[in-house]
GROMACS .gro file of C-alpha atoms in nm:
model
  384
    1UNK     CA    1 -10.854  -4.339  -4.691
    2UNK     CA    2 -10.995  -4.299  -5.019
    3UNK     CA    3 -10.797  -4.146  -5.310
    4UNK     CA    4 -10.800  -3.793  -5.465
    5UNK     CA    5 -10.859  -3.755  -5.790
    6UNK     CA    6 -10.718  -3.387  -5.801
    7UNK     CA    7 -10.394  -3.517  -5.714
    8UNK     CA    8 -10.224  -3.703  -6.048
    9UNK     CA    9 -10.042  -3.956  -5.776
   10UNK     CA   10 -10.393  -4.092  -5.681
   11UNK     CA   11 -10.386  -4.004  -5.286
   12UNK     CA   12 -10.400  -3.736  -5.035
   13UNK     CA   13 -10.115  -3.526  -4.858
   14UNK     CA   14 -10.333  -3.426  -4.564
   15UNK     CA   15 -10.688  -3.436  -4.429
   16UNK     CA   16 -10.856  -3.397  -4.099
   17UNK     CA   17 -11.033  -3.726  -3.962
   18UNK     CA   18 -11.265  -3.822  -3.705
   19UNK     CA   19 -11.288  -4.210  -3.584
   20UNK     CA   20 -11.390  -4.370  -3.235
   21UNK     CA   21 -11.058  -4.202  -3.070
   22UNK     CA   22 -11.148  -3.833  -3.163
   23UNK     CA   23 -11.035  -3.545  -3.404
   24UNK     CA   24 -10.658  -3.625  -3.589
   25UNK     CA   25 -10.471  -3.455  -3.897
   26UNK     CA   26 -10.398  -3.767  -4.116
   27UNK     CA   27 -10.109  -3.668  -4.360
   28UNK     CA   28  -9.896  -3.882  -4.646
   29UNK     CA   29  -9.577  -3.988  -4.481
   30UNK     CA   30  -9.342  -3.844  -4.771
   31UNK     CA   31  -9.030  -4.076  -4.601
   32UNK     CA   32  -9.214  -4.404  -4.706
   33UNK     CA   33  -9.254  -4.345  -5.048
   34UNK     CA   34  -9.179  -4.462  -5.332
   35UNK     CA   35  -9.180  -4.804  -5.156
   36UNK     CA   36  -9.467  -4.741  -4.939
   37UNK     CA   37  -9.799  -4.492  -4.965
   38UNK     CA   38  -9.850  -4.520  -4.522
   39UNK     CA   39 -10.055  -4.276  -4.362
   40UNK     CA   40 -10.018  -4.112  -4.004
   41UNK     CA   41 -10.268  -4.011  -3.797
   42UNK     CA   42 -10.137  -3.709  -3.556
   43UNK     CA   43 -10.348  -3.672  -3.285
   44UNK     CA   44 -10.100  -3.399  -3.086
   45UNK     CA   45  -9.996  -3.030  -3.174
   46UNK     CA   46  -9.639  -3.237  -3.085
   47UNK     CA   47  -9.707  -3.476  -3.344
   48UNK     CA   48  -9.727  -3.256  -3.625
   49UNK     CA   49  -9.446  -3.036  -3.556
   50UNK     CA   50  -9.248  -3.359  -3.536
   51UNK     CA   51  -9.391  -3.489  -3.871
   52UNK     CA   52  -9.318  -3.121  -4.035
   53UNK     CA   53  -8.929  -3.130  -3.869
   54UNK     CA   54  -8.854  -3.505  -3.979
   55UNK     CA   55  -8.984  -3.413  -4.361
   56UNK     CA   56  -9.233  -3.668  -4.303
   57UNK     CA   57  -9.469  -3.404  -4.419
   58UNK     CA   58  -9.274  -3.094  -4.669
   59UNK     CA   59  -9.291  -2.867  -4.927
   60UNK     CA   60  -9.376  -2.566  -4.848
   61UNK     CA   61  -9.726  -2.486  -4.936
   62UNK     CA   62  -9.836  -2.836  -4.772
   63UNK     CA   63  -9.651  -2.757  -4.421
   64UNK     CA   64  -9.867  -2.413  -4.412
   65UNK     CA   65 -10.182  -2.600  -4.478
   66UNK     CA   66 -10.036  -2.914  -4.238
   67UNK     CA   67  -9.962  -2.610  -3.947
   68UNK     CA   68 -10.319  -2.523  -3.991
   69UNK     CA   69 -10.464  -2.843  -3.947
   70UNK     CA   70 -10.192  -2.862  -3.628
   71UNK     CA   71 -10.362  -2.531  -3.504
   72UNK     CA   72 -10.705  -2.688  -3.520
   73UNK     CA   73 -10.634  -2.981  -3.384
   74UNK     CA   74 -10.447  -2.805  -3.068
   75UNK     CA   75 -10.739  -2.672  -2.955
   76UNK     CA   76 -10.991  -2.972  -3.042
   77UNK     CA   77 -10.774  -3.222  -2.785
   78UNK     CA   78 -10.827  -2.937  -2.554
   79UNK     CA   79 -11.210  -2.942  -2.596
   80UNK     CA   80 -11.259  -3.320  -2.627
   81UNK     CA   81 -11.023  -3.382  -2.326
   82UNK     CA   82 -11.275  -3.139  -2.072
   83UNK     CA   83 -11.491  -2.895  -2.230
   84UNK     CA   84 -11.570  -2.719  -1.953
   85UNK     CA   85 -11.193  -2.612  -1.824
   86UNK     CA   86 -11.156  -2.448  -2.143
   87UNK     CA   87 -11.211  -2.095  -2.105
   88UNK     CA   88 -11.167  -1.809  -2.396
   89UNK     CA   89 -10.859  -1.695  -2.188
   90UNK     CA   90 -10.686  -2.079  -2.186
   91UNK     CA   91 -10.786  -2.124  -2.539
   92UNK     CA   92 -10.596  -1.832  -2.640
   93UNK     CA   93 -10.269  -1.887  -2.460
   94UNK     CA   94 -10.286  -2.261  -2.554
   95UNK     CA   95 -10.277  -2.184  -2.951
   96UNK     CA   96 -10.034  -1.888  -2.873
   97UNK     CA   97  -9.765  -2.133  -2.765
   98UNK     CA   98  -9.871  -2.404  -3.021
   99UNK     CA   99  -9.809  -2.106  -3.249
  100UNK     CA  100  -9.449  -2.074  -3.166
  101UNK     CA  101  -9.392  -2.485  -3.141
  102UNK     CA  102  -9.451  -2.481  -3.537
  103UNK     CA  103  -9.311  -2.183  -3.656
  104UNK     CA  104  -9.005  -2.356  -3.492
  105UNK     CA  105  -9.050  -2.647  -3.695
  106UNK     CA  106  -8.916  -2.529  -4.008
  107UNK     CA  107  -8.739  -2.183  -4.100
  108UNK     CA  108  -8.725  -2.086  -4.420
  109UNK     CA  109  -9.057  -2.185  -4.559
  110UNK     CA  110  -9.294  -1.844  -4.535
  111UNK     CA  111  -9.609  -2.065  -4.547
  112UNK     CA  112  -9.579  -2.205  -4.197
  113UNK     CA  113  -9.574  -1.877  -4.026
  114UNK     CA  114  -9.798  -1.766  -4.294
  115UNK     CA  115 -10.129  -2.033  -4.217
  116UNK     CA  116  -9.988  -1.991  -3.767
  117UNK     CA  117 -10.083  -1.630  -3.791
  118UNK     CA  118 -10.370  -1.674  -4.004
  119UNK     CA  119 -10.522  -1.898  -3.749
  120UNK     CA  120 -10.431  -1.716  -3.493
  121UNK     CA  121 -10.610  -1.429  -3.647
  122UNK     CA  122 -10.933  -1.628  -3.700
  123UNK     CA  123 -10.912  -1.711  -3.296
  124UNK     CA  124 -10.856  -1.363  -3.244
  125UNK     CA  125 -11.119  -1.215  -3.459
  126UNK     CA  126 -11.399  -1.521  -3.282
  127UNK     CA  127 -11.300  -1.440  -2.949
  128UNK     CA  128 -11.349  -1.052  -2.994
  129UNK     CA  129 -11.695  -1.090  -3.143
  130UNK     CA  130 -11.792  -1.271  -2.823
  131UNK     CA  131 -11.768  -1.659  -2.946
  132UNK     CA  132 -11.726  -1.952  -2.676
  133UNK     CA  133 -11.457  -2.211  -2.708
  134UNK     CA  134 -11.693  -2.434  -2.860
  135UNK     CA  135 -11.769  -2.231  -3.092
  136UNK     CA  136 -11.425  -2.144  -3.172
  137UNK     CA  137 -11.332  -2.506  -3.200
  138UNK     CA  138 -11.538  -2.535  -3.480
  139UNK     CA  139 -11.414  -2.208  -3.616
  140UNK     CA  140 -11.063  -2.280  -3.628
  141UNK     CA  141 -11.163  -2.677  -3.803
  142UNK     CA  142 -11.344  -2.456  -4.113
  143UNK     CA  143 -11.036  -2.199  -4.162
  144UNK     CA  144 -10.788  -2.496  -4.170
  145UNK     CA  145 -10.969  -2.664  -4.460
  146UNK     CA  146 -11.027  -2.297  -4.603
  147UNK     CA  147 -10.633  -2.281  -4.593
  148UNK     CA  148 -10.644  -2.611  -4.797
  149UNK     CA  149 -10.899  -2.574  -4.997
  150UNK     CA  150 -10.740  -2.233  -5.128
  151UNK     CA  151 -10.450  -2.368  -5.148
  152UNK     CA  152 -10.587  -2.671  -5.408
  153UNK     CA  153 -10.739  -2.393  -5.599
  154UNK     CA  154 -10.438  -2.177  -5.622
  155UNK     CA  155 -10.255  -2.479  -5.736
  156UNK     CA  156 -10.516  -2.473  -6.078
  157UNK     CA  157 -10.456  -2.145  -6.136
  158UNK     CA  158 -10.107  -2.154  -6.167
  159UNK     CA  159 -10.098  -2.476  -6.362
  160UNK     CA  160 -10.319  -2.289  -6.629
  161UNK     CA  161 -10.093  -1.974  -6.607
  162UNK     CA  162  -9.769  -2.215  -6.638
  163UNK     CA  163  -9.936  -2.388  -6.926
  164UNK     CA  164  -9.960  -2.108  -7.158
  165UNK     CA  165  -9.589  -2.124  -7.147
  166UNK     CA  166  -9.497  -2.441  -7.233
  167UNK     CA  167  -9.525  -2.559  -7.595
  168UNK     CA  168  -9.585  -2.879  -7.763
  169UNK     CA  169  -9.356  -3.171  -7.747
  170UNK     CA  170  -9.141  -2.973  -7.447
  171UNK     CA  171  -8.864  -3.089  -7.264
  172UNK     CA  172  -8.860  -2.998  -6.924
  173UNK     CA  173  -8.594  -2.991  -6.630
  174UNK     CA  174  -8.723  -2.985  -6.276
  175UNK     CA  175  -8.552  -2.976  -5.935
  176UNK     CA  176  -8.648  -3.152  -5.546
  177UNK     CA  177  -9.069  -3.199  -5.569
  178UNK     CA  178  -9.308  -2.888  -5.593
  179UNK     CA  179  -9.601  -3.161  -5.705
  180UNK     CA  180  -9.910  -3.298  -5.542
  181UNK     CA  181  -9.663  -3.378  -5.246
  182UNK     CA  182  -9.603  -3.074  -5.174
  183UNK     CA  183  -9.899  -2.904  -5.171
  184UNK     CA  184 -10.304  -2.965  -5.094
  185UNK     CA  185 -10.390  -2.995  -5.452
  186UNK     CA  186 -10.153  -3.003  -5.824
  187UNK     CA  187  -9.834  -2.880  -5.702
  188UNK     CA  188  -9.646  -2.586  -5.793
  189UNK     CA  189  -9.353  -2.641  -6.014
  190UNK     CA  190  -9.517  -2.939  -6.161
  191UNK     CA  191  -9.909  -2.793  -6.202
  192UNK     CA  192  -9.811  -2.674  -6.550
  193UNK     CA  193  -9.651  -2.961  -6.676
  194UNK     CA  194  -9.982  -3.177  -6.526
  195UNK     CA  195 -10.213  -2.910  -6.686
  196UNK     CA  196 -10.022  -2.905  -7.034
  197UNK     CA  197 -10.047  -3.260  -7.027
  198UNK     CA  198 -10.415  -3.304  -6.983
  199UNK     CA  199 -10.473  -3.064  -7.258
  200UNK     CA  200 -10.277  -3.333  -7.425
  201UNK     CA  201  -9.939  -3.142  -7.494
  202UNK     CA  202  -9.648  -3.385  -7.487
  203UNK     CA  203  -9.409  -3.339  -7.248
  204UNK     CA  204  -9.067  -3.475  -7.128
  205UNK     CA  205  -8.943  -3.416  -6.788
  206UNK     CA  206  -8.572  -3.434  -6.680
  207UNK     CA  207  -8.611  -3.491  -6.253
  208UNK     CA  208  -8.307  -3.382  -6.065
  209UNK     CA  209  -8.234  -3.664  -5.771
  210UNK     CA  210  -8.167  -3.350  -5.519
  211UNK     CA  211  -7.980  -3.436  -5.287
  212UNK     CA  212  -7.906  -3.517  -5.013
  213UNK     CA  213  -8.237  -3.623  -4.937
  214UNK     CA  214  -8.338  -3.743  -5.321
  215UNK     CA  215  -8.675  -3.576  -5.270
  216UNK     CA  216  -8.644  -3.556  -5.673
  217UNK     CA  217  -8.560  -3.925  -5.738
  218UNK     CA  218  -8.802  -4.056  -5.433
  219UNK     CA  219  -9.098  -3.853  -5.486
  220UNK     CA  220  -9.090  -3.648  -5.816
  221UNK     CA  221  -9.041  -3.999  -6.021
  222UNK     CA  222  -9.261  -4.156  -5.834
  223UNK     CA  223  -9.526  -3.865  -5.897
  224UNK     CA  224  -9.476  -3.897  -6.276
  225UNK     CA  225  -9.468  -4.201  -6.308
  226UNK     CA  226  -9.802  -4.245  -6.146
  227UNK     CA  227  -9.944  -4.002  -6.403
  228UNK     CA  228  -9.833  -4.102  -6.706
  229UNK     CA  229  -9.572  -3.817  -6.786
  230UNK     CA  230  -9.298  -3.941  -6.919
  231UNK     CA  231  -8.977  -3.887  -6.738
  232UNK     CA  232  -8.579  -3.979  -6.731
  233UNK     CA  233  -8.400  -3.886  -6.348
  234UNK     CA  234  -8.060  -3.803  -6.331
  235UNK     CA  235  -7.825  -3.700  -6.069
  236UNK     CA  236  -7.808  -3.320  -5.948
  237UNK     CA  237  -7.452  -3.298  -6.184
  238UNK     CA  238  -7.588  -3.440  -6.499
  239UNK     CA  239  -7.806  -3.140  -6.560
  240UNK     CA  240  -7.535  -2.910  -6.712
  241UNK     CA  241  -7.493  -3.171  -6.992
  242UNK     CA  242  -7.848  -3.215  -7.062
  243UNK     CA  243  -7.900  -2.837  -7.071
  244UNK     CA  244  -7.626  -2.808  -7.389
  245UNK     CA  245  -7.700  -3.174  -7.531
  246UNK     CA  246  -8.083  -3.299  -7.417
  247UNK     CA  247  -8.223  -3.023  -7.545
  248UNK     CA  248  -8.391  -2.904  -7.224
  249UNK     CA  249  -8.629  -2.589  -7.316
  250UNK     CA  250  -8.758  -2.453  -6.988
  251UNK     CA  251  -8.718  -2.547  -6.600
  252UNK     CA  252  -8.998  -2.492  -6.375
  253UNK     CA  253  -8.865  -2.481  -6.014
  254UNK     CA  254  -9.094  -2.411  -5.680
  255UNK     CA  255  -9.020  -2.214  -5.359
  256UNK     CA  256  -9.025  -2.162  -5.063
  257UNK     CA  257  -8.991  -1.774  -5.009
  258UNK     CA  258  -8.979  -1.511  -5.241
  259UNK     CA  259  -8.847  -1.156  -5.115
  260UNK     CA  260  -9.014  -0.842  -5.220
  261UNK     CA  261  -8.743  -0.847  -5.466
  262UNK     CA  262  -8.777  -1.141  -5.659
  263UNK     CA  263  -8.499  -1.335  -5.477
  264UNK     CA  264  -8.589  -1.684  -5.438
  265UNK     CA  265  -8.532  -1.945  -5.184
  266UNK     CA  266  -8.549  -2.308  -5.273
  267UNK     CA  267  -8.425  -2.670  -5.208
  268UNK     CA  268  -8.043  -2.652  -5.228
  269UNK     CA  269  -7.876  -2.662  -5.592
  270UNK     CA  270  -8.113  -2.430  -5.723
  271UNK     CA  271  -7.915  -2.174  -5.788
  272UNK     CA  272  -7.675  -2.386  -5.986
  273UNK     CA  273  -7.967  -2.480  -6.181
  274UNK     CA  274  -8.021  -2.102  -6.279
  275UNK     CA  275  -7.681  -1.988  -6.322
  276UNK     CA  276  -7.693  -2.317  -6.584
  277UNK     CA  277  -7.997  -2.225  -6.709
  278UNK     CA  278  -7.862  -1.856  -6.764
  279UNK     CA  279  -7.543  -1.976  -6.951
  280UNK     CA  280  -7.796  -2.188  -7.194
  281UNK     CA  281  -8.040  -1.937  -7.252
  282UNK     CA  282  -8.303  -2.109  -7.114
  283UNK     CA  283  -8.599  -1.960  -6.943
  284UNK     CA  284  -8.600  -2.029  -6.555
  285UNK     CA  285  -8.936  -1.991  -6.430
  286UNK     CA  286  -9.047  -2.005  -6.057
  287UNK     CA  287  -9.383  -2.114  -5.956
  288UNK     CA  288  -9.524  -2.041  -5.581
  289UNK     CA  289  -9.850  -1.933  -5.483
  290UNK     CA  290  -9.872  -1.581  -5.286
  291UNK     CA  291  -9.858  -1.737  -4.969
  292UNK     CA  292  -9.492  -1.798  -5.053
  293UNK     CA  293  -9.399  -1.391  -5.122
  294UNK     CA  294  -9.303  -1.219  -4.841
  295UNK     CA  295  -9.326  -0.871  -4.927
  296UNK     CA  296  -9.134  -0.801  -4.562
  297UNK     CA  297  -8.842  -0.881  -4.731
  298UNK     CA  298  -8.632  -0.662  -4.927
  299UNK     CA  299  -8.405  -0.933  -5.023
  300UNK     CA  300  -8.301  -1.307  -5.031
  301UNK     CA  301  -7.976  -1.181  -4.816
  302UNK     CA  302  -8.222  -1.176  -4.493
  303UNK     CA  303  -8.458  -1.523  -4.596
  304UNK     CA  304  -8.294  -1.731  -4.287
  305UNK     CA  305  -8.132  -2.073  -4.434
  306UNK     CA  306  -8.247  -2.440  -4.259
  307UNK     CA  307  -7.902  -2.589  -4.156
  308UNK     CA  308  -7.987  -2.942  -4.111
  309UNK     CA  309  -7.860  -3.331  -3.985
  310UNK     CA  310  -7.531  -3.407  -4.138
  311UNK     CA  311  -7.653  -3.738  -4.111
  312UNK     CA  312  -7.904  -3.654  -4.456
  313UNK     CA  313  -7.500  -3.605  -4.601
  314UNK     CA  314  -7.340  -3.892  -4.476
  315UNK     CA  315  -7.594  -4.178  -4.506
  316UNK     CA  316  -7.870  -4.289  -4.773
  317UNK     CA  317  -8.122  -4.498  -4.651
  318UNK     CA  318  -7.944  -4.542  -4.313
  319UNK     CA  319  -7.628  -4.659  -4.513
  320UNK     CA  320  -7.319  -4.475  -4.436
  321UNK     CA  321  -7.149  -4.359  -4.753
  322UNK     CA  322  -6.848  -4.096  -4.547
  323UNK     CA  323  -6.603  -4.168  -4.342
  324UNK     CA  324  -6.706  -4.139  -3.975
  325UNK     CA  325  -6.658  -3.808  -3.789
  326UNK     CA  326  -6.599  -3.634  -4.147
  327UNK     CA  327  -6.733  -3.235  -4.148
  328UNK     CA  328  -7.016  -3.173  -4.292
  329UNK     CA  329  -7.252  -2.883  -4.448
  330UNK     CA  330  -7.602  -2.920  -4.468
  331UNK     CA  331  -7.795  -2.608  -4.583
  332UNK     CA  332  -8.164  -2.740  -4.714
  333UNK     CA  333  -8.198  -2.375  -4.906
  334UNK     CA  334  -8.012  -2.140  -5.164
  335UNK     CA  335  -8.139  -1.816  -5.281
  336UNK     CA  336  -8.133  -1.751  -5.645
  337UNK     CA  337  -8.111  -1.388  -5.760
  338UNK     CA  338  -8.378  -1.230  -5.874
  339UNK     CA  339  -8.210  -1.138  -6.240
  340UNK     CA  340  -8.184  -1.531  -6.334
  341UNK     CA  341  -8.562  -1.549  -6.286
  342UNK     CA  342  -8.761  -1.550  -6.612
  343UNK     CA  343  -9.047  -1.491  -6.449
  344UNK     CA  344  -9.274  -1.568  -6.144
  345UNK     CA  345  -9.589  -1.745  -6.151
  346UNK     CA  346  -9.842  -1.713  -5.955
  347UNK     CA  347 -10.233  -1.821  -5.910
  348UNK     CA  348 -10.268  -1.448  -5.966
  349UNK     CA  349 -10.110  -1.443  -6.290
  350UNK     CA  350  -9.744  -1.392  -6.423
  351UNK     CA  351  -9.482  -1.156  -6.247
  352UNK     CA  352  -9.192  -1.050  -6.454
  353UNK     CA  353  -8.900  -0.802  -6.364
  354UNK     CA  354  -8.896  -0.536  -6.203
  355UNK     CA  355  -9.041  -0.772  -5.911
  356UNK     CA  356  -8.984  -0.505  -5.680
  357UNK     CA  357  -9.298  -0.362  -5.894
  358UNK     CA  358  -9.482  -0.708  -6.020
  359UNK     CA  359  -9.510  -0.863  -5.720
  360UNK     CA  360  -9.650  -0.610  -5.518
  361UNK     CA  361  -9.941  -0.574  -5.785
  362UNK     CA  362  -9.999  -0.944  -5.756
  363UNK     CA  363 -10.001  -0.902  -5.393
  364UNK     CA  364 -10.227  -0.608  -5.371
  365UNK     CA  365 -10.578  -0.708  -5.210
  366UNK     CA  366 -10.409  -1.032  -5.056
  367UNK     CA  367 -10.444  -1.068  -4.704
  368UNK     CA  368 -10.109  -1.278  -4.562
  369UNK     CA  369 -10.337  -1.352  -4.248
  370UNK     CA  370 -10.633  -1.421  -4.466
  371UNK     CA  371 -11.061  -1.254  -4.420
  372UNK     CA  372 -11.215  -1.468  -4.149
  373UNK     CA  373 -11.606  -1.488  -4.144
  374UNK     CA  374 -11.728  -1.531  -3.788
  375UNK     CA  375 -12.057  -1.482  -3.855
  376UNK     CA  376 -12.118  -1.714  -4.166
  377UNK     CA  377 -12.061  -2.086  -4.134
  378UNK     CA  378 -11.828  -2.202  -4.397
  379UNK     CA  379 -11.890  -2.487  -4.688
  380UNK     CA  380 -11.579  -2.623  -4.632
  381UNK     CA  381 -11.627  -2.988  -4.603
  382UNK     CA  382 -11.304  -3.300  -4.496
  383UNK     CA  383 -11.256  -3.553  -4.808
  384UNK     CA  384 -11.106  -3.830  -4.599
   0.00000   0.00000   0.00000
């Protein structure tokens, strides 16, 4: 594994492989670090839904381009284990139920389903114009590191957009991680702050823990750290008191669905974080590619919420910290309401209210399943 120099930690979140026992989606096992940078490599469709449901793998642009990858790699253990049993019908009905293994894998992200039916699509679309399985093998490999590789470049854009508004010598609050770990190339929430600090702004960045899984104080921290950014973590309840005394000027959140009116899903405790922001006058800006806007939506009321372990509650690092058998609530999500967004950024460019008008603009021309070429062969090439 060799590292990345796109991604300001110095490694990769995901990659397809070949080696002496056939085809595998190698991914960064987020539940290692900081202490350890381990990769996995998932040779099974099982395997990767498993890595996407234990958070071994998250953030919602990454478990899109991950579900991909798991699409591709469904139908290549197929076609390595006996090419010749697998006819266009099998192949088809095989990635169908793969389909439905990892949109069960996570809920409330929109980029899972998202990448699923865009590979289904590109199966569809091969199989109509007459392709073998072979053929389609192949087919499906290229559109999984299209997936990626659009989703590196989307990551650029919307670092340069976010850049533009954040000054010189800025303090900045952000919440859970929407970096290179969450994504296939800068991040969301943090692309700005790595883009402003390459064009050698300087930048301070207060890192929520988040809990209960301390995505924020495990892997945000850890992402700074390794590129140079200077940081201070606190817990999820400190922020309040840095937003009136720290002198906090902007925080730059991702997400993981955005309704077609600007309602916003993200890690839990961040809607406190704009109803704070809000009393402080601070701007609250959003940053998620267009992957993560599901126009289907009228609101956040009907974005479905990820209930999940208690255990995540009761325990830290396998340490209990409640009293046995105590009740507990575990929603992973909160929706924040569209009118404490500042504004929405996107690798398209800036969305501001009205959403229900901004975003479809944005959106207009985008293709949710994605264009599939079947008749070109792609340039899209591994990096592992």
């Amino acid at each position: 594994m060799v590292a990345d120099a796109r991604h300001p930690s110095g490694v990769y979140t995901v990659c397809w492989e070949e080696d002496s026992e056939g085809s595998s989606v190698c991914v960064l096992d987020q539940s290692a670090l900081p202490h350890q940078v381990l990769y996995l490599h998932l040779r099974h469709e099982e395997e990767v839904a498993e890595a996407i449901r234990s958070l071994k793998v998250r953030g919602a642009p990454l478990i899109g381009v991950t579900a991909a990858f798991g699409m591709a790699l469904a139908l290549t253990r197929l076609w390595q284990a006996g090419a010749s049993t697998l006819t266009p019908a099998r192949a088809r009905s095989h990635l169908a139920r793969v389909a439905e293994l990892l949109r069960q894998a996570r809920p409330t992200a929109v980029n899972l389903p998202w990448a699923v039916e865009r590979m289904l699509r590109c199966a569809d679309q091969a199989l109509a114009a007459g392709r073998a399985p072979g053929e389609l093998v192949a087919l499906l490999q290229r559109e999984a590191q299209a997936v990626a590789d659009e989703d590196c470049a989307a990551c650029l854009a919307m670092g340069r957009y976010g850049a533009e508004l954040i000054p010189d010598q800025a303090t900045l609050l952000t919440h859970c991680n929407a970096g290179a770990l969450a994504t296939a190339g800068l991040g969301t929430a943090l692309a700005p702050m790595y883009v402003a600090h390459q064009q050698g702004k300087h930048l301070h960045i207060f890192v929520d823990e988040t809990r209960p899984v301390l995505q924020g104080a495990r892997l945000t921290a850890w992402e700074l750290q390794q590129s140079g950014i200077p940081l201070t973590l606190i817990t999820d309840n400190m922020a309040a008191h840095f937003m009136r005394h720290g002198g906090i000027q902007a925080v730059f959140v991702g997400a993981d669905r955005v309704a077609a009116n600007g309602d916003v899903a993200n890690k839990i405790g961040t809607y406190g974080l704009a109803v704070l922001a809000r009393a402080h006058d601070i701007p609250f800006y959003v940053v998620a590619p267009r992957s993560t806007i599901d126009l289907t939506l009228s609101s956040g009321e009907q974005i479905p919420i990820e209930q999940r372990d208690p255990s995540e509650v009761t325990s830290i690092g396998g340490s209990a910290i409640a009293p046995p058998g105590v009740y507990v609530a575990n929603p992973a999500f909160d929706v924040t309401p569209h009118s404490h967004v500042t504004a929405l950024i996107t690798e398209a460019g800036v969305a501001r209210a009205p959403y229900t008008q901004s975003l479809p603009a944005l959106c207009a021309g985008y293709h949710h399943v994605g264009e599939v070429h079947v008749h070109g062969v792609g340039n899209h090439t591994g990096r592992c």
